[in-house]
Short mmCIF file of C-alpha atoms and ligand atoms in Angstrom, two decimals:
data_model
loop_
_atom_site.label_atom_id
_atom_site.label_comp_id
_atom_site.label_asym_id
_atom_site.label_seq_id
_atom_site.Cartn_x
_atom_site.Cartn_y
_atom_site.Cartn_z
CA MET A 13 -0.35 -0.01 0.06
CA LEU A 14 2.57 2.44 1.06
CA ARG A 15 4.58 4.04 -2.14
CA GLU A 16 8.15 2.32 -3.17
CA ASP A 17 10.12 4.58 -2.06
CA ILE A 18 9.39 5.36 1.54
CA GLU A 19 9.18 1.71 2.14
CA ARG A 20 12.40 1.90 1.62
CA LEU A 21 13.39 4.39 3.64
CA GLU A 22 15.18 2.88 7.41
CA GLN A 23 15.30 5.39 10.17
CA ASN A 24 18.16 7.08 10.47
CA GLY A 25 21.25 6.07 12.13
CA ILE A 26 21.67 8.24 15.02
CA THR A 27 17.76 7.19 15.57
CA ARG A 28 18.82 3.68 15.41
CA VAL A 29 21.14 3.35 18.08
CA ALA A 30 19.18 6.14 20.28
CA MET A 31 15.86 4.25 20.47
CA THR A 32 17.35 0.93 22.24
CA ARG A 33 18.41 3.50 25.56
CA ILE A 34 16.72 6.40 24.44
CA GLY A 35 16.43 8.71 28.40
CA ASP A 36 18.41 6.13 29.63
CA PRO A 37 19.94 7.17 32.59
CA ALA A 38 22.65 5.63 32.97
CA VAL A 39 23.71 7.27 29.64
CA ILE A 40 26.03 10.50 28.37
CA PRO A 41 23.78 10.46 25.91
CA LEU A 42 26.62 12.08 23.04
CA TRP A 43 24.82 11.08 20.05
CA PHE A 44 21.97 13.65 19.33
CA GLY A 45 22.36 17.14 18.39
CA GLU A 46 21.70 19.43 21.56
CA GLY A 47 23.36 19.99 24.55
CA ASP A 48 21.92 19.70 28.19
CA ARG A 49 20.75 23.54 28.24
CA VAL A 50 17.09 24.19 28.72
CA THR A 51 16.13 26.79 26.55
CA PRO A 52 16.78 30.92 28.46
CA ASP A 53 14.34 31.78 30.85
CA PHE A 54 13.73 34.97 28.76
CA ILE A 55 12.09 32.94 25.83
CA ARG A 56 10.20 31.21 27.59
CA VAL A 57 8.72 33.32 28.95
CA ALA A 58 7.94 35.36 26.08
CA ALA A 59 5.95 32.12 24.68
CA LYS A 60 3.90 31.64 27.52
CA GLN A 61 3.40 34.92 27.26
CA ALA A 62 2.25 34.86 24.05
CA LEU A 63 -0.36 32.61 25.17
CA ASP A 64 -2.03 34.45 27.48
CA GLU A 65 -1.78 37.65 24.37
CA GLY A 66 -4.14 35.04 22.87
CA TYR A 67 -1.23 34.48 19.13
CA THR A 68 -3.33 30.75 19.55
CA PHE A 69 -4.81 31.45 15.92
CA TYR A 70 -3.85 30.95 12.00
CA GLY A 71 -0.85 33.45 10.48
CA HIS A 72 0.49 34.39 7.39
CA MET A 73 1.44 30.74 5.05
CA ARG A 74 5.50 32.73 5.28
CA GLY A 75 4.63 33.23 9.25
CA ARG A 76 4.16 36.59 11.23
CA ALA A 77 4.65 39.72 9.34
CA GLU A 78 6.52 40.61 12.73
CA LEU A 79 8.78 37.81 12.87
CA ARG A 80 9.72 38.46 9.80
CA ALA A 81 10.63 41.56 10.30
CA ALA A 82 12.60 39.98 13.00
CA ILE A 83 14.98 38.17 10.78
CA LYS A 84 15.26 41.28 9.00
CA ALA A 85 17.23 42.91 11.13
CA TYR A 86 19.12 40.09 12.74
CA LEU A 87 20.13 38.75 8.96
CA ASP A 88 20.77 42.91 8.31
CA ARG A 89 22.69 43.10 11.49
CA LEU A 90 25.22 39.84 11.72
CA TYR A 91 25.89 40.55 8.07
CA ARG A 92 25.15 44.01 7.26
CA ILE A 93 22.93 42.62 4.29
CA ASP A 94 19.94 44.53 3.34
CA ILE A 95 17.50 41.69 2.56
CA ASP A 96 14.66 42.12 1.51
CA PRO A 97 11.53 41.12 4.66
CA ASP A 98 9.51 39.44 1.54
CA ARG A 99 12.22 36.68 0.98
CA ILE A 100 11.53 35.20 3.97
CA THR A 101 9.73 31.79 4.75
CA VAL A 102 9.21 30.62 8.57
CA PRO A 103 8.79 26.85 8.60
CA GLY A 104 8.05 25.00 11.53
CA SER A 105 11.21 24.42 12.16
CA SER A 106 14.70 24.69 10.32
CA MET A 107 14.27 20.20 9.24
CA LEU A 108 10.78 21.19 7.27
CA ALA A 109 12.46 23.51 5.60
CA VAL A 110 15.20 20.66 4.27
CA THR A 111 12.44 19.02 2.80
CA MET A 112 10.03 21.77 1.63
CA ALA A 113 13.66 23.02 -0.48
CA ALA A 114 13.96 19.47 -1.32
CA GLN A 115 9.80 19.22 -2.88
CA MET A 116 10.70 22.77 -4.63
CA THR A 117 13.51 21.93 -6.46
CA LEU A 118 13.76 18.25 -7.22
CA THR A 119 10.99 15.33 -8.67
CA SER A 120 11.34 12.21 -9.97
CA GLY A 121 13.97 12.22 -12.95
CA LEU A 122 15.96 14.87 -11.85
CA HIS A 123 19.27 14.24 -10.35
CA GLY A 124 20.54 16.02 -6.96
CA LEU A 125 23.70 16.79 -5.20
CA ILE A 126 24.41 16.78 -1.25
CA VAL A 127 27.72 17.86 -0.05
CA SER A 128 28.63 14.70 2.52
CA PRO A 129 29.63 13.48 4.88
CA HIS A 130 26.17 14.68 5.70
CA TRP A 131 23.16 15.12 8.03
CA PRO A 132 20.94 12.07 7.28
CA ASN A 133 18.08 13.50 7.40
CA ILE A 134 18.47 15.15 4.53
CA ASP A 135 19.25 12.14 1.82
CA ARG A 136 15.23 11.28 3.07
CA ALA A 137 14.44 14.42 2.71
CA TYR A 138 16.04 14.34 -1.29
CA ARG A 139 14.89 9.89 -1.69
CA VAL A 140 10.93 11.03 -1.05
CA THR A 141 11.00 13.54 -3.97
CA GLY A 142 12.26 10.55 -6.29
CA ALA A 143 14.40 12.19 -7.73
CA SER A 144 18.26 10.59 -7.79
CA TYR A 145 21.20 12.01 -5.68
CA ASP A 146 24.33 11.52 -5.32
CA CYS A 147 27.21 12.74 -2.79
CA VAL A 148 29.82 14.73 -3.65
CA ARG A 149 32.31 13.38 -0.48
CA GLN A 150 34.51 16.78 1.69
CA ARG A 151 38.06 16.25 1.20
CA TRP A 152 40.23 15.27 4.34
CA ASP A 153 43.63 16.16 5.32
CA ALA A 154 45.49 16.21 8.52
CA ARG A 155 47.16 19.81 7.48
CA ARG A 156 44.05 21.26 6.20
CA GLY A 157 41.61 19.43 7.70
CA TRP A 158 38.07 18.81 6.00
CA TYR A 159 37.34 20.62 2.39
CA LEU A 160 35.02 20.35 -1.17
CA ASP A 161 36.97 20.28 -4.19
CA LEU A 162 35.49 22.04 -6.75
CA ASP A 163 36.40 19.65 -9.39
CA ASP A 164 33.93 17.16 -7.56
CA VAL A 165 31.49 19.06 -7.49
CA ARG A 166 31.26 19.18 -11.79
CA ALA A 167 33.22 16.39 -11.94
CA ALA A 168 29.67 14.02 -10.38
CA LEU A 169 27.51 17.55 -12.09
CA ARG A 170 24.77 16.00 -15.00
CA PRO A 171 22.52 17.54 -17.86
CA GLU A 172 19.50 17.21 -15.23
CA THR A 173 21.70 18.64 -11.82
CA ARG A 174 19.12 21.04 -10.35
CA ALA A 175 19.60 20.71 -6.51
CA LEU A 176 23.22 20.63 -4.82
CA PHE A 177 22.53 20.39 -1.00
CA VAL A 178 25.89 21.96 1.24
CA ASN A 179 25.25 22.55 4.94
CA THR A 180 28.62 24.29 6.16
CA PRO A 181 29.12 24.75 9.76
CA CYS A 182 29.08 21.48 8.51
CA ASN A 183 27.09 18.23 10.46
CA PRO A 184 29.51 16.55 11.20
CA THR A 185 32.51 17.31 10.30
CA GLY A 186 32.83 20.55 11.58
CA TRP A 187 34.57 22.25 8.37
CA VAL A 188 33.27 25.26 7.92
CA MET A 189 33.25 27.56 3.81
CA ARG A 190 35.07 30.20 2.92
CA ALA A 191 33.77 33.09 1.31
CA ASP A 192 35.96 32.21 -1.51
CA GLU A 193 34.76 29.16 -1.87
CA GLN A 194 31.29 29.78 -1.65
CA ARG A 195 31.89 32.78 -4.46
CA ALA A 196 33.67 29.99 -6.87
CA LEU A 197 30.26 26.89 -6.05
CA LEU A 198 27.65 29.39 -6.76
CA ALA A 199 28.73 30.72 -9.83
CA LEU A 200 29.08 27.09 -11.02
CA CYS A 201 25.55 26.57 -9.98
CA ARG A 202 23.93 29.94 -11.24
CA GLU A 203 26.28 29.05 -14.83
CA ARG A 204 24.50 25.04 -14.26
CA GLY A 205 20.97 26.89 -13.63
CA ILE A 206 21.62 24.83 -10.06
CA VAL A 207 19.79 25.68 -6.87
CA ILE A 208 22.68 25.29 -3.98
CA ILE A 209 20.71 24.70 -0.63
CA ALA A 210 22.60 26.39 1.88
CA ASP A 211 21.90 24.80 5.20
CA GLU A 212 23.39 27.39 7.95
CA VAL A 213 21.62 26.38 10.87
CA TYR A 214 24.99 26.12 12.79
CA HIS A 215 26.00 29.92 11.51
CA ARG A 216 26.76 30.96 15.18
CA THR A 217 28.54 27.72 16.65
CA VAL A 218 32.79 28.80 15.18
CA PHE A 219 34.63 29.98 17.11
CA ASP A 220 36.61 32.47 14.90
CA GLY A 221 34.53 35.33 14.85
CA ASP A 222 30.78 36.25 15.36
CA ALA A 223 29.25 34.49 12.62
CA ALA A 224 29.64 32.45 9.51
CA PRO A 225 30.40 32.98 5.60
CA SER A 226 26.38 32.93 4.53
CA PHE A 227 25.25 32.69 1.36
CA LEU A 228 23.40 35.37 1.24
CA GLU A 229 27.13 37.81 1.89
CA ILE A 230 27.86 37.06 -1.70
CA ALA A 231 24.92 36.58 -3.11
CA ALA A 232 22.09 38.76 -5.34
CA ASP A 233 18.46 38.53 -4.09
CA ASP A 234 17.44 36.53 -7.83
CA ASP A 235 21.14 33.99 -7.90
CA PRO A 236 19.69 30.45 -7.16
CA LEU A 237 19.99 29.57 -3.61
CA ILE A 238 18.26 29.00 -0.90
CA VAL A 239 19.15 29.68 2.15
CA ILE A 240 18.23 27.46 5.62
CA ASN A 241 18.05 28.63 8.93
CA GLY A 242 16.36 28.86 12.58
CA PHE A 243 15.94 29.07 16.48
CA SER A 244 17.65 24.90 17.35
CA LYS A 245 21.18 25.59 17.61
CA ALA A 246 22.25 29.25 17.97
CA PHE A 247 19.29 29.74 21.52
CA ALA A 248 19.20 25.74 21.76
CA MET A 249 15.83 25.85 21.23
CA THR A 250 15.55 22.29 19.52
CA GLY A 251 12.18 21.02 20.85
CA TRP A 252 10.53 23.94 19.70
CA ARG A 253 10.64 23.63 16.09
CA LEU A 254 11.37 27.36 14.54
CA GLY A 255 13.19 27.69 11.69
CA TRP A 256 13.51 30.13 8.37
CA MET A 257 14.56 30.15 5.23
CA VAL A 258 15.47 32.82 2.48
CA THR A 259 14.58 32.33 -1.06
CA PRO A 260 15.27 34.58 -4.66
CA PRO A 261 11.77 36.60 -4.86
CA ALA A 262 11.03 34.64 -8.10
CA PHE A 263 9.78 31.94 -5.53
CA VAL A 264 7.98 33.49 -2.76
CA GLU A 265 4.43 33.04 -3.93
CA GLN A 266 4.55 29.57 -4.34
CA MET A 267 6.48 29.44 -0.52
CA ALA A 268 2.76 30.52 0.51
CA VAL A 269 1.10 28.28 -1.70
CA LEU A 270 3.68 24.94 -0.53
CA SER A 271 4.10 26.26 3.02
CA GLU A 272 0.48 25.36 3.42
CA CYS A 273 0.57 21.34 2.08
CA PHE A 274 3.41 21.05 5.06
CA ASN A 275 2.20 23.32 8.73
CA THR A 276 0.66 25.74 7.73
CA SER A 277 3.42 28.36 8.83
CA ALA A 278 4.67 27.70 12.26
CA PRO A 279 2.41 28.11 15.39
CA SER A 280 1.97 31.37 16.48
CA PHE A 281 3.02 31.51 20.35
CA ILE A 282 6.60 30.05 18.90
CA GLN A 283 7.47 32.71 16.73
CA ARG A 284 6.34 34.98 19.10
CA ALA A 285 9.09 33.65 21.17
CA GLY A 286 11.58 33.71 18.00
CA ILE A 287 11.31 37.15 18.07
CA ALA A 288 12.50 37.34 21.67
CA ALA A 289 15.56 35.09 20.65
CA LEU A 290 16.03 37.51 17.95
CA GLU A 291 15.84 40.70 20.21
CA HIS A 292 17.16 39.65 22.78
CA GLY A 293 19.36 36.22 22.70
CA GLU A 294 23.14 37.55 21.28
CA ASP A 295 24.67 37.32 25.36
CA VAL A 296 22.74 34.14 25.26
CA VAL A 297 25.15 33.11 21.63
CA ALA A 298 28.37 33.95 23.49
CA GLU A 299 27.26 31.68 26.58
CA LEU A 300 25.96 28.94 24.52
CA ARG A 301 29.81 29.41 21.94
CA ALA A 302 32.22 29.87 25.19
CA GLU A 303 30.85 26.35 25.99
CA TYR A 304 31.03 24.72 22.55
CA GLN A 305 34.43 25.87 22.88
CA ALA A 306 34.96 24.48 26.07
CA GLY A 307 33.62 21.35 24.40
CA ARG A 308 35.44 21.43 21.80
CA ALA A 309 38.54 21.66 23.74
CA CYS A 310 38.44 19.27 25.64
CA VAL A 311 37.36 16.61 22.91
CA MET A 312 40.83 17.72 21.36
CA GLU A 313 42.72 17.40 23.98
CA VAL A 314 42.22 13.59 24.51
CA LEU A 315 40.84 11.98 21.20
CA GLY A 316 42.01 15.05 19.00
CA SER A 317 46.55 13.51 19.37
CA HIS A 318 45.12 9.78 20.51
CA PRO A 319 47.32 7.21 18.61
CA LEU A 320 43.71 5.25 17.82
CA LEU A 321 42.06 7.50 16.10
CA GLU A 322 42.51 10.50 13.29
CA LEU A 323 40.75 13.46 14.14
CA ALA A 324 40.99 17.27 11.92
CA GLU A 325 40.02 19.92 14.93
CA PRO A 326 36.16 20.62 14.05
CA GLU A 327 35.95 24.56 12.76
CA GLY A 328 32.41 25.35 13.80
CA ALA A 329 29.71 23.59 14.86
CA PHE A 330 29.03 21.43 17.72
CA TYR A 331 30.26 18.08 16.73
CA ALA A 332 33.85 15.35 16.08
CA PHE A 333 33.94 12.86 13.55
CA PRO A 334 37.04 11.36 13.89
CA ARG A 335 37.94 7.78 12.51
CA VAL A 336 39.05 4.81 14.10
CA PRO A 337 41.26 3.56 11.39
CA GLY A 338 41.30 -0.08 10.44
CA LEU A 339 37.42 -0.05 11.95
CA ALA A 340 34.82 -2.32 9.38
CA SER A 341 31.49 -1.39 11.46
CA SER A 342 30.86 1.51 12.51
CA LEU A 343 27.58 -0.30 13.68
CA ASP A 344 29.01 -2.88 16.06
CA PHE A 345 31.91 0.41 17.37
CA VAL A 346 29.39 2.53 18.47
CA ARG A 347 26.86 -0.34 20.05
CA GLY A 348 29.49 -1.59 21.51
CA VAL A 349 30.83 1.91 23.70
CA LEU A 350 26.83 1.69 24.45
CA ALA A 351 27.22 -1.75 26.00
CA GLU A 352 30.55 -1.65 27.70
CA GLU A 353 30.52 1.81 28.90
CA ASN A 354 27.18 3.77 28.87
CA VAL A 355 28.53 6.87 26.09
CA GLY A 356 25.81 7.40 23.15
CA LEU A 357 27.71 7.76 19.89
CA ALA A 358 25.99 8.12 16.16
CA PRO A 359 27.93 5.76 13.51
CA GLY A 360 29.47 7.19 10.60
CA TYR A 361 27.62 5.34 7.89
CA THR A 362 24.01 7.19 8.94
CA PHE A 363 27.16 10.26 7.04
CA GLY A 364 26.93 8.90 3.61
CA PRO A 365 28.78 6.64 2.25
CA GLY A 366 32.23 6.25 3.15
CA ASN A 367 31.39 6.77 7.07
CA GLU A 368 32.22 3.50 8.71
CA ALA A 369 35.78 4.31 9.84
CA TYR A 370 34.07 6.94 11.91
CA PHE A 371 31.76 7.70 14.63
CA ARG A 372 30.29 11.18 15.85
CA LEU A 373 30.21 13.15 18.37
CA CYS A 374 27.71 15.71 19.21
CA TYR A 375 30.34 18.06 21.83
CA ALA A 376 27.58 19.85 23.58
CA GLN A 377 27.42 18.51 27.09
CA SER A 378 28.58 20.50 29.53
CA GLY A 379 32.26 19.63 30.84
CA GLU A 380 32.19 16.73 34.12
CA ARG A 381 29.99 14.56 31.71
CA LEU A 382 31.44 15.71 27.98
CA ALA A 383 34.94 14.65 30.46
CA GLU A 384 33.93 11.56 31.75
CA ALA A 385 32.55 10.14 28.39
CA LEU A 386 35.21 10.58 26.16
CA ARG A 387 37.04 9.37 29.27
CA ARG A 388 34.71 5.35 28.55
CA ILE A 389 35.35 5.94 24.47
CA VAL A 390 39.21 5.82 24.94
CA ARG A 391 38.92 2.86 26.68
CA TYR A 392 36.13 1.24 25.40
CA LEU A 393 39.14 2.19 21.94
CA GLU A 394 42.28 1.15 24.07
CA ARG A 395 40.38 -2.59 24.53
CA GLN A 396 39.19 -3.42 21.81
CA ALA A 397 42.25 -1.97 19.71
CA GLY A 398 42.35 -5.71 18.30
CA ALA A 399 39.76 -6.76 17.12
CA ILE A 400 38.81 -3.83 15.54
CA GLY A 401 42.13 -4.16 13.36
CA ALA A 402 43.14 0.00 14.19
CA ARG A 403 47.20 0.25 14.37
C1 PLP B 5 22.76 20.00 9.27
C2 PLP B 5 20.94 20.49 10.32
N1 PLP B 5 19.79 20.86 9.11
C3 PLP B 5 18.94 20.65 9.53
C4 PLP B 5 18.40 20.43 11.34
C5 PLP B 5 17.55 20.25 11.54
O1 PLP B 5 16.47 21.68 12.17
P1 PLP B 5 15.50 22.41 14.15
O2 PLP B 5 16.42 21.30 14.59
O3 PLP B 5 15.76 23.91 13.30
O4 PLP B 5 14.75 21.20 12.62
C6 PLP B 5 19.63 20.17 12.06
C7 PLP B 5 19.33 18.55 13.82
O5 PLP B 5 20.45 18.69 13.93
C8 PLP B 5 20.94 20.24 10.90
O6 PLP B 5 22.30 18.99 11.84
#
């Protein structure tokens, strides 16, 4: 009864492992992309106040005008640009924006590209469109860390390629794309009529400056570009389900039509909380960044020079994606760490092809818990060194 391609979709490897022990207090969970901090008080107060004031009705399909104005002001301030607020749409989560962007650009018979390693929900969203897709792998070397070679993108293009998904700062590798690389990629996609879907949800989680370079800083209004962003990561609002996207003006009318088929915009009172986050959240962003920076330092100290691992310092986002040379099954590895050491990790295989020797951990956990989790991972790794063939 189900569409065949939907029936074939598998659960992603993160939830596949996590669902076996989710909520177990014995486990230190580094598997999901979130920290252990509750959303700041002033944002929760704004939501409660909005409920009391009666923000319980449908709003504009592309989001409340006052929230879109606040997003415009935030983007203008951050990147020194002047975005047309009409280009902004507010779906209920960045994940929904990923789905909408895929649906807007791809369908059966067309082809998409994903810069990989990548968050698994991205390829699920691509698959649901019925299009075919390929991954363009970021390269790695010990000196440069992760980077994208534009020739690899060129080599993967087909006449029917219509969309290229790039997530920077990147989950899981921590790669941050530079402005000159963004310019070159945009020029290529402009020339070939390909829409760049730029997922910038980790834009504030960089440790060198206030925000990662954004495609919005280098693109013209009518360039083939959809930028996805949201509130989850920068403001510790993962459970709220609020995101935004910026599209060319030519897409705007259909964005409203498409929004109606999804969630007809995000919940009204949550949109009011989003305004509070954008207008008063800079201290939160700075505090979270400092915490994540300490987490990254802790990871690098313990895993960065461990002889059984390869890991370059992540430049952004809050993940480490180490390689265990010789590891044949990332799933067996993370299941072993979970069973024997009570630490929740994500298996590399779920982040696209070529990642069986990797695992991902989220270092957004507060100090001592993270340090303890890292000690346990190392203990398991050293115990298993012979069995996994690591040298
Ligand atoms: C790359 C990337 N894009 C999008 C999302 C979704 O964020 P949201 O919570 O706003 O749906 C995530 C969440 O982990 C992510 O890692």
